[in-house]
């Protein structure tokens, strides 16, 4: 079992699985919680190296979990990515600039998630009494994947163009065949 743990707290299983799929393969354990109370209990018992927390949660809101994390010095040193589909609700409670955590607005892509994790690690280092955030396996998550992602985007764009061309050719072929059969 890995010593490196990533905890995702979100009431949507789809979001939790989406985040799991976006994370690069690594030597870490993926922990999930479906509500704030379960998430806070996992924070206390499992000592995660990274927390990805939804702001709107049942039983105990993400705001309440955040307040608990902020009130305990040993929890402040854990990198935190706060996420929400409605940034204005977060800013209502926690004014910008966000000093102690990274914020990511839903929906987000892999590049945005990795950038938020990098930012969370950097912000948590100011509170870090122990080297939890300098774990090599956790930092693998923040490797520079921008070149790979740009290459994939270019390949996708090229494939989409080719597919459109093929669709046009098929339409022309079908029209030609219908014309000959008529």
CSV table of C-alpha atoms in Angstrom, one decimal:
chain,number,residue,atom,x,y,z
A,1,UNK,CA,0.0,0.0,0.0
A,2,UNK,CA,1.3,3.4,-0.9
A,3,UNK,CA,2.1,6.1,1.7
A,4,UNK,CA,0.9,8.8,-0.7
A,5,UNK,CA,-2.8,9.4,-0.6
A,6,UNK,CA,-5.1,11.6,-2.7
A,7,UNK,CA,-8.5,12.3,-1.2
A,8,UNK,CA,-11.3,13.5,-3.4
A,9,UNK,CA,-14.4,14.7,-1.6
A,10,UNK,CA,-17.4,15.2,-4.0
A,11,UNK,CA,-21.0,14.0,-3.8
A,12,UNK,CA,-20.9,13.1,-7.5
A,13,UNK,CA,-19.4,9.7,-8.2
A,14,UNK,CA,-19.0,10.8,-11.8
A,15,UNK,CA,-16.8,13.7,-10.8
A,16,UNK,CA,-14.8,11.5,-8.4
A,17,UNK,CA,-14.1,9.0,-11.2
A,18,UNK,CA,-13.4,11.8,-13.7
A,19,UNK,CA,-10.7,13.2,-11.4
A,20,UNK,CA,-9.3,9.7,-10.9
A,21,UNK,CA,-9.0,9.2,-14.6
A,22,UNK,CA,-7.3,12.6,-15.1
A,23,UNK,CA,-4.6,11.8,-12.6
A,24,UNK,CA,-1.4,10.3,-14.1
A,25,UNK,CA,-0.5,6.8,-13.0
A,26,UNK,CA,1.6,6.8,-9.9
A,27,UNK,CA,2.4,5.2,-6.6
A,28,UNK,CA,-0.5,6.7,-4.6
A,29,UNK,CA,-3.7,5.6,-3.1
A,30,UNK,CA,-6.9,7.2,-4.3
A,31,UNK,CA,-9.4,7.9,-1.5
A,32,UNK,CA,-13.0,9.0,-2.1
A,33,UNK,CA,-15.7,10.6,0.1
A,34,UNK,CA,-19.3,11.3,-1.0
A,35,UNK,CA,-20.0,14.0,1.6
A,36,UNK,CA,-18.2,16.5,3.8
A,37,UNK,CA,-18.5,14.5,7.1
A,38,UNK,CA,-17.0,11.3,5.5
A,39,UNK,CA,-14.3,13.4,3.9
A,40,UNK,CA,-13.4,15.2,7.1
A,41,UNK,CA,-13.2,11.8,8.9
A,42,UNK,CA,-10.9,10.5,6.2
A,43,UNK,CA,-8.7,13.6,6.5
A,44,UNK,CA,-8.3,12.9,10.2
A,45,UNK,CA,-7.8,9.1,9.9
A,46,UNK,CA,-5.9,8.7,6.6
A,47,UNK,CA,-3.6,11.7,6.5
A,48,UNK,CA,-3.8,12.4,2.8
A,49,UNK,CA,-1.0,14.1,0.9
A,50,UNK,CA,-3.5,16.1,-1.3
A,51,UNK,CA,-7.2,17.0,-0.8
A,52,UNK,CA,-9.5,17.8,-3.7
A,53,UNK,CA,-12.7,19.2,-2.1
A,54,UNK,CA,-16.1,20.2,-3.6
A,55,UNK,CA,-17.6,23.3,-2.0
A,56,UNK,CA,-21.2,22.2,-2.0
A,57,UNK,CA,-21.6,18.9,-0.1
A,58,UNK,CA,-24.2,17.1,2.0
A,59,UNK,CA,-23.9,16.5,5.7
A,60,UNK,CA,-21.0,18.9,6.2
A,61,UNK,CA,-20.4,21.5,3.5
A,62,UNK,CA,-17.0,22.0,1.8
A,63,UNK,CA,-17.0,25.4,3.5
A,64,UNK,CA,-17.2,23.7,6.9
A,65,UNK,CA,-14.5,21.2,6.0
A,66,UNK,CA,-12.3,24.1,4.8
A,67,UNK,CA,-12.9,25.9,8.1
A,68,UNK,CA,-11.8,22.7,10.0
A,69,UNK,CA,-8.7,22.4,7.9
A,70,UNK,CA,-7.8,26.0,8.5
A,71,UNK,CA,-8.3,25.8,12.2
A,72,UNK,CA,-5.8,22.9,12.6
A,73,UNK,CA,-2.1,23.6,12.0
A,74,UNK,CA,-1.4,20.0,11.1
A,75,UNK,CA,-4.1,20.0,8.4
A,76,UNK,CA,-3.1,23.4,6.9
A,77,UNK,CA,0.1,21.8,5.5
A,78,UNK,CA,-1.9,19.5,3.3
A,79,UNK,CA,-2.3,20.8,-0.3
A,80,UNK,CA,-5.9,21.7,-1.0
A,81,UNK,CA,-7.7,22.1,-4.3
A,82,UNK,CA,-11.2,23.6,-3.7
A,83,UNK,CA,-13.6,23.1,-6.6
A,84,UNK,CA,-17.1,24.4,-7.4
A,85,UNK,CA,-19.3,25.0,-10.4
A,86,UNK,CA,-20.2,28.3,-8.9
A,87,UNK,CA,-17.2,30.4,-8.0
A,88,UNK,CA,-19.3,33.3,-6.8
A,89,UNK,CA,-20.5,31.1,-3.8
A,90,UNK,CA,-16.9,30.4,-2.9
A,91,UNK,CA,-15.9,34.1,-3.2
A,92,UNK,CA,-18.9,35.0,-1.0
A,93,UNK,CA,-17.3,33.1,1.9
A,94,UNK,CA,-13.6,33.3,1.1
A,95,UNK,CA,-12.4,36.5,-0.7
A,96,UNK,CA,-9.9,36.3,-3.4
A,97,UNK,CA,-6.9,36.0,-3.8
A,98,UNK,CA,-7.0,32.6,-2.3
A,99,UNK,CA,-4.0,32.3,-0.1
A,100,UNK,CA,-4.2,28.9,1.4
A,101,UNK,CA,-5.6,26.7,-1.4
A,102,UNK,CA,-6.0,26.4,-5.2
A,103,UNK,CA,-9.4,26.9,-6.7
A,104,UNK,CA,-10.7,25.2,-9.8
A,105,UNK,CA,-14.1,25.9,-11.5
A,106,UNK,CA,-16.2,22.9,-12.8
A,107,UNK,CA,-16.1,21.7,-15.4
A,108,UNK,CA,-12.3,21.5,-15.8
A,109,UNK,CA,-9.9,19.5,-17.9
A,110,UNK,CA,-6.7,17.6,-17.0
A,111,UNK,CA,-4.4,20.5,-17.7
A,112,UNK,CA,-6.4,22.8,-15.3
A,113,UNK,CA,-6.5,20.1,-12.6
A,114,UNK,CA,-2.7,19.5,-12.8
A,115,UNK,CA,-2.1,23.3,-12.6
A,116,UNK,CA,-4.4,23.6,-9.6
A,117,UNK,CA,-2.5,20.7,-7.9
A,118,UNK,CA,0.8,22.5,-8.5
A,119,UNK,CA,-0.6,25.7,-7.1
A,120,UNK,CA,-2.0,23.9,-4.0
A,121,UNK,CA,1.3,22.3,-3.3
A,122,UNK,CA,3.1,25.6,-3.6
A,123,UNK,CA,0.6,27.3,-1.2
A,124,UNK,CA,0.8,24.5,1.3
A,125,UNK,CA,4.6,24.6,1.5
A,126,UNK,CA,4.3,27.8,3.6
A,127,UNK,CA,2.6,25.7,6.4
A,128,UNK,CA,4.5,22.5,5.9
A,129,UNK,CA,6.4,21.4,9.1
A,130,UNK,CA,7.1,18.1,7.5
A,131,UNK,CA,8.1,17.1,3.9
A,132,UNK,CA,4.7,15.6,2.9
A,133,UNK,CA,4.3,17.9,-0.1
A,134,UNK,CA,7.8,17.2,-1.4
A,135,UNK,CA,7.0,13.5,-2.0
A,136,UNK,CA,8.4,12.5,-5.4
A,137,UNK,CA,5.4,10.5,-6.3
A,138,UNK,CA,3.0,13.3,-5.5
A,139,UNK,CA,5.1,15.7,-7.5
A,140,UNK,CA,4.9,13.4,-10.5
A,141,UNK,CA,1.3,14.6,-10.7
A,142,UNK,CA,2.5,18.0,-11.4
A,143,UNK,CA,5.0,17.1,-14.2
A,144,UNK,CA,4.9,19.2,-17.3
A,145,UNK,CA,2.4,17.4,-19.5
A,146,UNK,CA,1.7,20.5,-21.6
A,147,UNK,CA,3.7,19.4,-24.6
A,148,UNK,CA,2.0,16.0,-24.6
A,149,UNK,CA,-1.4,17.6,-24.2
A,150,UNK,CA,-0.7,20.1,-27.0
A,151,UNK,CA,0.3,17.2,-29.3
A,152,UNK,CA,-2.8,15.3,-28.5
A,153,UNK,CA,-5.0,18.4,-29.1
A,154,UNK,CA,-3.3,18.8,-32.5
A,155,UNK,CA,-3.9,15.1,-33.3
A,156,UNK,CA,-7.5,15.4,-32.3
A,157,UNK,CA,-8.0,18.5,-34.4
A,158,UNK,CA,-6.4,16.8,-37.4
A,159,UNK,CA,-8.7,13.7,-36.9
A,160,UNK,CA,-11.8,15.9,-36.7
A,161,UNK,CA,-10.9,17.6,-39.9
A,162,UNK,CA,-10.3,14.3,-41.6
A,163,UNK,CA,-13.6,13.0,-40.2
A,164,UNK,CA,-15.5,16.0,-41.6
A,165,UNK,CA,-13.9,15.4,-45.0
A,166,UNK,CA,-14.9,11.8,-44.9
A,167,UNK,CA,-18.5,12.7,-43.9
A,168,UNK,CA,-18.7,15.2,-46.9
A,169,UNK,CA,-17.3,12.5,-49.2
A,170,UNK,CA,-19.8,10.0,-47.9
A,171,UNK,CA,-22.7,12.4,-48.3
A,172,UNK,CA,-21.6,13.1,-51.9
A,173,UNK,CA,-21.3,9.4,-52.5
A,174,UNK,CA,-24.8,8.6,-51.1
A,175,UNK,CA,-26.2,11.5,-53.2
A,176,UNK,CA,-24.5,10.2,-56.3
A,177,UNK,CA,-25.8,6.6,-55.7
A,178,UNK,CA,-29.4,7.9,-55.0
A,179,UNK,CA,-29.2,9.9,-58.2
A,180,UNK,CA,-28.1,6.8,-60.2
A,181,UNK,CA,-30.8,4.6,-58.7
A,182,UNK,CA,-33.5,7.1,-59.3
